[in-house]
Amino acid sequence: MKNKNDKKTQTAVTQKYMDEMMRMYRDRTPTENTSRVTPPTTIPPDPMDEVPLVQEELPDLPEENYGTLILEVTTARGDIPLADAHITVFTQDDGKRNIIAFLTTDKSGRSNSLALEAPPRNLSLSPDSDGKPYASYSTYTTMNGFYPVVNNNIPVFSGVKSIQQVNMIPLPEFQLYPDRDIVFNENEPQDLE
């Protein structure tokens, strides 16, 4: 009899603990100093209609003004491709995020090829050039059961197809929601020749 009551008490205590943790999670207030990137709460009706982005739809793009970006989303060691990962591509200007596109990966873990504006290639040929010969973009990748991943400063060169690897890290076994973002700052290319 005592064992049965102990199990009921333990179950009730566990349920009360879980309810309290969920309440605390819902009622938490984000700290003011957080640098967490969050996707928009409202998604525009169809952002792809506003700006032509997918290379397959734009076969006549001049190479000197556009580069392409493909994202490959896998588990952290690259062993398993992750289908249906959600990717937001954006730029950051003076602390303001400008959303460029929303993408989803296919069963091979790859996104569509995305045409992105980039400075003309000839900027890298002139030593007197003040500008970077590439454009920098960032991505925010999410998928259920994984920590969100931010890749900052992805270089995109005009006329070049870039493939960005996104390594997703699974959540611990009993953690339902991520408590932080995993942030990767891509290095600027050292050899621009």
PDB file of C-alpha atoms in Angstrom:
ATOM      1  CA  MET A   1       0.000   0.000   0.000  1.00  0.00           C
ATOM      2  CA  LYS A   2       2.812   2.360   0.857  1.00  0.00           C
ATOM      3  CA  ASN A   3       4.526   1.767  -2.513  1.00  0.00           C
ATOM      4  CA  LYS A   4       1.375   2.666  -4.440  1.00  0.00           C
ATOM      5  CA  ASN A   5       0.900   5.919  -2.486  1.00  0.00           C
ATOM      6  CA  ASP A   6       4.592   6.776  -2.908  1.00  0.00           C
ATOM      7  CA  LYS A   7       4.281   6.383  -6.685  1.00  0.00           C
ATOM      8  CA  LYS A   8       1.156   8.564  -6.776  1.00  0.00           C
ATOM      9  CA  THR A   9       2.892  11.210  -4.681  1.00  0.00           C
ATOM     10  CA  GLN A  10       5.998  11.038  -6.853  1.00  0.00           C
ATOM     11  CA  THR A  11       3.888  11.353 -10.030  1.00  0.00           C
ATOM     12  CA  ALA A  12       2.005  14.328  -8.588  1.00  0.00           C
ATOM     13  CA  VAL A  13       5.246  16.032  -7.539  1.00  0.00           C
ATOM     14  CA  THR A  14       6.778  15.404 -10.961  1.00  0.00           C
ATOM     15  CA  GLN A  15       3.713  16.818 -12.707  1.00  0.00           C
ATOM     16  CA  LYS A  16       3.698  19.861 -10.418  1.00  0.00           C
ATOM     17  CA  TYR A  17       7.402  20.419 -11.162  1.00  0.00           C
ATOM     18  CA  MET A  18       6.832  20.159 -14.930  1.00  0.00           C
ATOM     19  CA  ASP A  19       3.868  22.551 -14.758  1.00  0.00           C
ATOM     20  CA  GLU A  20       5.922  25.062 -12.752  1.00  0.00           C
ATOM     21  CA  MET A  21       8.845  24.838 -15.215  1.00  0.00           C
ATOM     22  CA  MET A  22       6.517  25.400 -18.191  1.00  0.00           C
ATOM     23  CA  ARG A  23       4.906  28.370 -16.427  1.00  0.00           C
ATOM     24  CA  MET A  24       8.319  29.871 -15.719  1.00  0.00           C
ATOM     25  CA  TYR A  25       9.363  29.325 -19.340  1.00  0.00           C
ATOM     26  CA  ARG A  26       6.208  31.018 -20.685  1.00  0.00           C
ATOM     27  CA  ASP A  27       6.411  33.927 -18.225  1.00  0.00           C
ATOM     28  CA  ARG A  28      10.127  34.626 -18.619  1.00  0.00           C
ATOM     29  CA  THR A  29      11.212  38.004 -19.914  1.00  0.00           C
ATOM     30  CA  PRO A  30      14.131  38.198 -22.322  1.00  0.00           C
ATOM     31  CA  THR A  31      17.151  40.017 -20.990  1.00  0.00           C
ATOM     32  CA  GLU A  32      17.957  43.406 -22.473  1.00  0.00           C
ATOM     33  CA  ASN A  33      21.484  42.398 -23.438  1.00  0.00           C
ATOM     34  CA  THR A  34      20.525  39.339 -25.457  1.00  0.00           C
ATOM     35  CA  SER A  35      21.872  39.047 -28.958  1.00  0.00           C
ATOM     36  CA  ARG A  36      19.580  36.192 -29.881  1.00  0.00           C
ATOM     37  CA  VAL A  37      18.311  36.369 -33.423  1.00  0.00           C
ATOM     38  CA  THR A  38      14.633  35.542 -33.648  1.00  0.00           C
ATOM     39  CA  PRO A  39      12.634  34.945 -36.789  1.00  0.00           C
ATOM     40  CA  PRO A  40       9.841  37.413 -37.522  1.00  0.00           C
ATOM     41  CA  THR A  41       6.522  36.820 -35.779  1.00  0.00           C
ATOM     42  CA  THR A  42       4.581  37.580 -38.934  1.00  0.00           C
ATOM     43  CA  ILE A  43       5.746  36.311 -42.274  1.00  0.00           C
ATOM     44  CA  PRO A  44       5.029  38.438 -45.342  1.00  0.00           C
ATOM     45  CA  PRO A  45       2.517  36.841 -47.719  1.00  0.00           C
ATOM     46  CA  ASP A  46       5.142  35.803 -50.258  1.00  0.00           C
ATOM     47  CA  PRO A  47       8.577  37.406 -49.949  1.00  0.00           C
ATOM     48  CA  MET A  48       9.775  35.624 -53.085  1.00  0.00           C
ATOM     49  CA  ASP A  49       7.419  37.761 -55.188  1.00  0.00           C
ATOM     50  CA  GLU A  50       8.997  40.994 -53.948  1.00  0.00           C
ATOM     51  CA  VAL A  51      12.612  40.262 -54.873  1.00  0.00           C
ATOM     52  CA  PRO A  52      13.706  37.732 -57.505  1.00  0.00           C
ATOM     53  CA  LEU A  53      15.915  35.374 -55.542  1.00  0.00           C
ATOM     54  CA  VAL A  54      16.027  31.811 -56.814  1.00  0.00           C
ATOM     55  CA  GLN A  55      18.588  31.321 -59.559  1.00  0.00           C
ATOM     56  CA  GLU A  56      16.479  28.772 -61.445  1.00  0.00           C
ATOM     57  CA  GLU A  57      13.872  31.497 -61.960  1.00  0.00           C
ATOM     58  CA  LEU A  58      16.497  34.038 -63.087  1.00  0.00           C
ATOM     59  CA  PRO A  59      18.768  32.341 -65.632  1.00  0.00           C
ATOM     60  CA  ASP A  60      19.859  35.637 -67.269  1.00  0.00           C
ATOM     61  CA  LEU A  61      21.415  37.339 -64.229  1.00  0.00           C
ATOM     62  CA  PRO A  62      24.594  39.226 -65.060  1.00  0.00           C
ATOM     63  CA  GLU A  63      27.423  37.399 -63.281  1.00  0.00           C
ATOM     64  CA  GLU A  64      29.143  40.623 -62.259  1.00  0.00           C
ATOM     65  CA  ASN A  65      26.268  41.635 -59.986  1.00  0.00           C
ATOM     66  CA  TYR A  66      25.158  38.343 -58.406  1.00  0.00           C
ATOM     67  CA  GLY A  67      26.578  35.355 -56.624  1.00  0.00           C
ATOM     68  CA  THR A  68      24.659  32.294 -55.507  1.00  0.00           C
ATOM     69  CA  LEU A  69      24.346  30.662 -52.109  1.00  0.00           C
ATOM     70  CA  ILE A  70      23.272  27.117 -51.287  1.00  0.00           C
ATOM     71  CA  LEU A  71      22.917  25.952 -47.684  1.00  0.00           C
ATOM     72  CA  GLU A  72      23.533  22.349 -46.627  1.00  0.00           C
ATOM     73  CA  VAL A  73      21.952  21.549 -43.266  1.00  0.00           C
ATOM     74  CA  THR A  74      23.171  18.428 -41.467  1.00  0.00           C
ATOM     75  CA  THR A  75      23.701  17.070 -37.989  1.00  0.00           C
ATOM     76  CA  ALA A  76      26.747  18.484 -36.238  1.00  0.00           C
ATOM     77  CA  ARG A  77      29.190  15.992 -37.716  1.00  0.00           C
ATOM     78  CA  GLY A  78      27.677  16.200 -41.192  1.00  0.00           C
ATOM     79  CA  ASP A  79      26.509  12.581 -41.030  1.00  0.00           C
ATOM     80  CA  ILE A  80      22.778  13.063 -41.547  1.00  0.00           C
ATOM     81  CA  PRO A  81      21.158  15.596 -43.906  1.00  0.00           C
ATOM     82  CA  LEU A  82      18.191  17.367 -42.308  1.00  0.00           C
ATOM     83  CA  ALA A  83      15.053  17.874 -44.397  1.00  0.00           C
ATOM     84  CA  ASP A  84      12.551  20.664 -43.690  1.00  0.00           C
ATOM     85  CA  ALA A  85      14.959  22.921 -41.812  1.00  0.00           C
ATOM     86  CA  HIS A  86      13.788  26.559 -41.948  1.00  0.00           C
ATOM     87  CA  ILE A  87      16.349  29.158 -43.014  1.00  0.00           C
ATOM     88  CA  THR A  88      16.073  32.942 -42.908  1.00  0.00           C
ATOM     89  CA  VAL A  89      18.673  34.786 -45.007  1.00  0.00           C
ATOM     90  CA  PHE A  90      19.308  38.380 -43.951  1.00  0.00           C
ATOM     91  CA  THR A  91      21.774  41.263 -43.955  1.00  0.00           C
ATOM     92  CA  GLN A  92      22.678  43.501 -41.030  1.00  0.00           C
ATOM     93  CA  ASP A  93      23.067  47.243 -41.594  1.00  0.00           C
ATOM     94  CA  ASP A  94      23.723  49.438 -38.547  1.00  0.00           C
ATOM     95  CA  GLY A  95      22.164  46.844 -36.247  1.00  0.00           C
ATOM     96  CA  LYS A  96      19.031  46.524 -38.401  1.00  0.00           C
ATOM     97  CA  ARG A  97      18.225  43.142 -39.923  1.00  0.00           C
ATOM     98  CA  ASN A  98      16.917  43.135 -43.484  1.00  0.00           C
ATOM     99  CA  ILE A  99      15.294  39.832 -44.393  1.00  0.00           C
ATOM    100  CA  ILE A 100      16.189  38.677 -47.900  1.00  0.00           C
ATOM    101  CA  ALA A 101      14.564  35.235 -48.165  1.00  0.00           C
ATOM    102  CA  PHE A 102      12.951  32.304 -46.362  1.00  0.00           C
ATOM    103  CA  LEU A 103      14.121  28.839 -47.443  1.00  0.00           C
ATOM    104  CA  THR A 104      13.409  25.219 -46.534  1.00  0.00           C
ATOM    105  CA  THR A 105      15.760  22.291 -47.094  1.00  0.00           C
ATOM    106  CA  ASP A 106      14.873  19.257 -49.208  1.00  0.00           C
ATOM    107  CA  LYS A 107      15.385  15.593 -48.245  1.00  0.00           C
ATOM    108  CA  SER A 108      19.113  15.890 -49.030  1.00  0.00           C
ATOM    109  CA  GLY A 109      19.404  18.775 -46.533  1.00  0.00           C
ATOM    110  CA  ARG A 110      20.038  21.355 -49.295  1.00  0.00           C
ATOM    111  CA  SER A 111      18.255  24.626 -49.927  1.00  0.00           C
ATOM    112  CA  ASN A 112      17.443  26.020 -53.340  1.00  0.00           C
ATOM    113  CA  SER A 113      20.166  28.028 -55.021  1.00  0.00           C
ATOM    114  CA  LEU A 114      19.684  31.637 -53.982  1.00  0.00           C
ATOM    115  CA  ALA A 115      20.863  34.529 -56.195  1.00  0.00           C
ATOM    116  CA  LEU A 116      22.236  37.338 -54.029  1.00  0.00           C
ATOM    117  CA  GLU A 117      23.609  40.744 -54.920  1.00  0.00           C
ATOM    118  CA  ALA A 118      27.386  41.015 -54.758  1.00  0.00           C
ATOM    119  CA  PRO A 119      29.895  43.708 -55.758  1.00  0.00           C
ATOM    120  CA  PRO A 120      31.457  43.405 -59.217  1.00  0.00           C
ATOM    121  CA  ARG A 121      34.272  40.886 -59.493  1.00  0.00           C
ATOM    122  CA  ASN A 122      36.729  43.511 -60.749  1.00  0.00           C
ATOM    123  CA  LEU A 123      36.948  45.031 -57.229  1.00  0.00           C
ATOM    124  CA  SER A 124      39.311  42.203 -56.296  1.00  0.00           C
ATOM    125  CA  LEU A 125      41.622  43.032 -59.212  1.00  0.00           C
ATOM    126  CA  SER A 126      42.435  46.576 -58.147  1.00  0.00           C
ATOM    127  CA  PRO A 127      44.738  47.072 -55.134  1.00  0.00           C
ATOM    128  CA  ASP A 128      43.422  50.641 -54.800  1.00  0.00           C
ATOM    129  CA  SER A 129      39.839  49.487 -54.339  1.00  0.00           C
ATOM    130  CA  ASP A 130      38.332  50.544 -51.008  1.00  0.00           C
ATOM    131  CA  GLY A 131      35.350  48.193 -51.114  1.00  0.00           C
ATOM    132  CA  LYS A 132      35.154  44.497 -50.320  1.00  0.00           C
ATOM    133  CA  PRO A 133      34.929  42.320 -53.448  1.00  0.00           C
ATOM    134  CA  TYR A 134      32.176  40.274 -51.811  1.00  0.00           C
ATOM    135  CA  ALA A 135      28.901  40.806 -49.974  1.00  0.00           C
ATOM    136  CA  SER A 136      28.251  39.481 -46.452  1.00  0.00           C
ATOM    137  CA  TYR A 137      25.025  37.692 -45.578  1.00  0.00           C
ATOM    138  CA  SER A 138      23.803  35.929 -42.442  1.00  0.00           C
ATOM    139  CA  THR A 139      21.454  32.999 -41.907  1.00  0.00           C
ATOM    140  CA  TYR A 140      19.230  31.832 -39.052  1.00  0.00           C
ATOM    141  CA  THR A 141      18.421  28.103 -39.254  1.00  0.00           C
ATOM    142  CA  THR A 142      15.832  26.319 -37.107  1.00  0.00           C
ATOM    143  CA  MET A 143      14.489  22.793 -36.855  1.00  0.00           C
ATOM    144  CA  ASN A 144      12.490  20.977 -34.189  1.00  0.00           C
ATOM    145  CA  GLY A 145      14.731  19.099 -31.779  1.00  0.00           C
ATOM    146  CA  PHE A 146      17.841  21.194 -32.518  1.00  0.00           C
ATOM    147  CA  TYR A 147      19.415  24.407 -31.265  1.00  0.00           C
ATOM    148  CA  PRO A 148      18.893  27.332 -33.683  1.00  0.00           C
ATOM    149  CA  VAL A 149      22.077  28.154 -35.626  1.00  0.00           C
ATOM    150  CA  VAL A 150      23.193  31.615 -36.729  1.00  0.00           C
ATOM    151  CA  ASN A 151      25.896  31.904 -39.403  1.00  0.00           C
ATOM    152  CA  ASN A 152      27.167  35.504 -39.626  1.00  0.00           C
ATOM    153  CA  ASN A 153      29.277  37.118 -42.362  1.00  0.00           C
ATOM    154  CA  ILE A 154      28.902  34.483 -45.081  1.00  0.00           C
ATOM    155  CA  PRO A 155      30.892  35.839 -48.053  1.00  0.00           C
ATOM    156  CA  VAL A 156      29.163  35.851 -51.454  1.00  0.00           C
ATOM    157  CA  PHE A 157      31.265  36.702 -54.517  1.00  0.00           C
ATOM    158  CA  SER A 158      29.775  37.724 -57.847  1.00  0.00           C
ATOM    159  CA  GLY A 159      29.678  34.916 -60.389  1.00  0.00           C
ATOM    160  CA  VAL A 160      30.540  32.294 -57.747  1.00  0.00           C
ATOM    161  CA  LYS A 161      28.333  29.541 -56.292  1.00  0.00           C
ATOM    162  CA  SER A 162      28.969  29.342 -52.534  1.00  0.00           C
ATOM    163  CA  ILE A 163      27.918  26.344 -50.434  1.00  0.00           C
ATOM    164  CA  GLN A 164      27.505  27.093 -46.726  1.00  0.00           C
ATOM    165  CA  GLN A 165      27.499  24.156 -44.317  1.00  0.00           C
ATOM    166  CA  VAL A 166      25.087  24.538 -41.369  1.00  0.00           C
ATOM    167  CA  ASN A 167      25.816  22.125 -38.517  1.00  0.00           C
ATOM    168  CA  MET A 168      22.789  21.579 -36.278  1.00  0.00           C
ATOM    169  CA  ILE A 169      23.310  20.432 -32.691  1.00  0.00           C
ATOM    170  CA  PRO A 170      20.518  18.311 -31.172  1.00  0.00           C
ATOM    171  CA  LEU A 171      18.823  19.341 -27.940  1.00  0.00           C
ATOM    172  CA  PRO A 172      19.492  17.215 -24.853  1.00  0.00           C
ATOM    173  CA  GLU A 173      17.112  14.301 -24.424  1.00  0.00           C
ATOM    174  CA  PHE A 174      14.625  15.897 -22.023  1.00  0.00           C
ATOM    175  CA  GLN A 175      14.857  19.499 -23.233  1.00  0.00           C
ATOM    176  CA  LEU A 176      11.829  20.505 -25.290  1.00  0.00           C
ATOM    177  CA  TYR A 177      12.864  24.033 -26.249  1.00  0.00           C
ATOM    178  CA  PRO A 178      16.274  25.556 -27.001  1.00  0.00           C
ATOM    179  CA  ASP A 179      17.628  27.950 -24.392  1.00  0.00           C
ATOM    180  CA  ARG A 180      20.168  29.640 -26.680  1.00  0.00           C
ATOM    181  CA  ASP A 181      21.321  30.038 -30.269  1.00  0.00           C
ATOM    182  CA  ILE A 182      24.542  28.545 -31.585  1.00  0.00           C
ATOM    183  CA  VAL A 183      26.412  31.363 -33.369  1.00  0.00           C
ATOM    184  CA  PHE A 184      29.161  30.919 -35.952  1.00  0.00           C
ATOM    185  CA  ASN A 185      31.045  33.948 -37.247  1.00  0.00           C
ATOM    186  CA  GLU A 186      32.406  33.041 -40.650  1.00  0.00           C
ATOM    187  CA  ASN A 187      35.918  34.304 -41.296  1.00  0.00           C
ATOM    188  CA  GLU A 188      36.482  36.841 -44.012  1.00  0.00           C
ATOM    189  CA  PRO A 189      38.382  35.327 -46.926  1.00  0.00           C
ATOM    190  CA  GLN A 190      42.116  35.882 -46.539  1.00  0.00           C
ATOM    191  CA  ASP A 191      43.223  35.296 -50.125  1.00  0.00           C
ATOM    192  CA  LEU A 192      41.004  37.212 -52.518  1.00  0.00           C
ATOM    193  CA  GLU A 193      42.962  36.397 -55.690  1.00  0.00           C
TER     194      GLU A 193
END
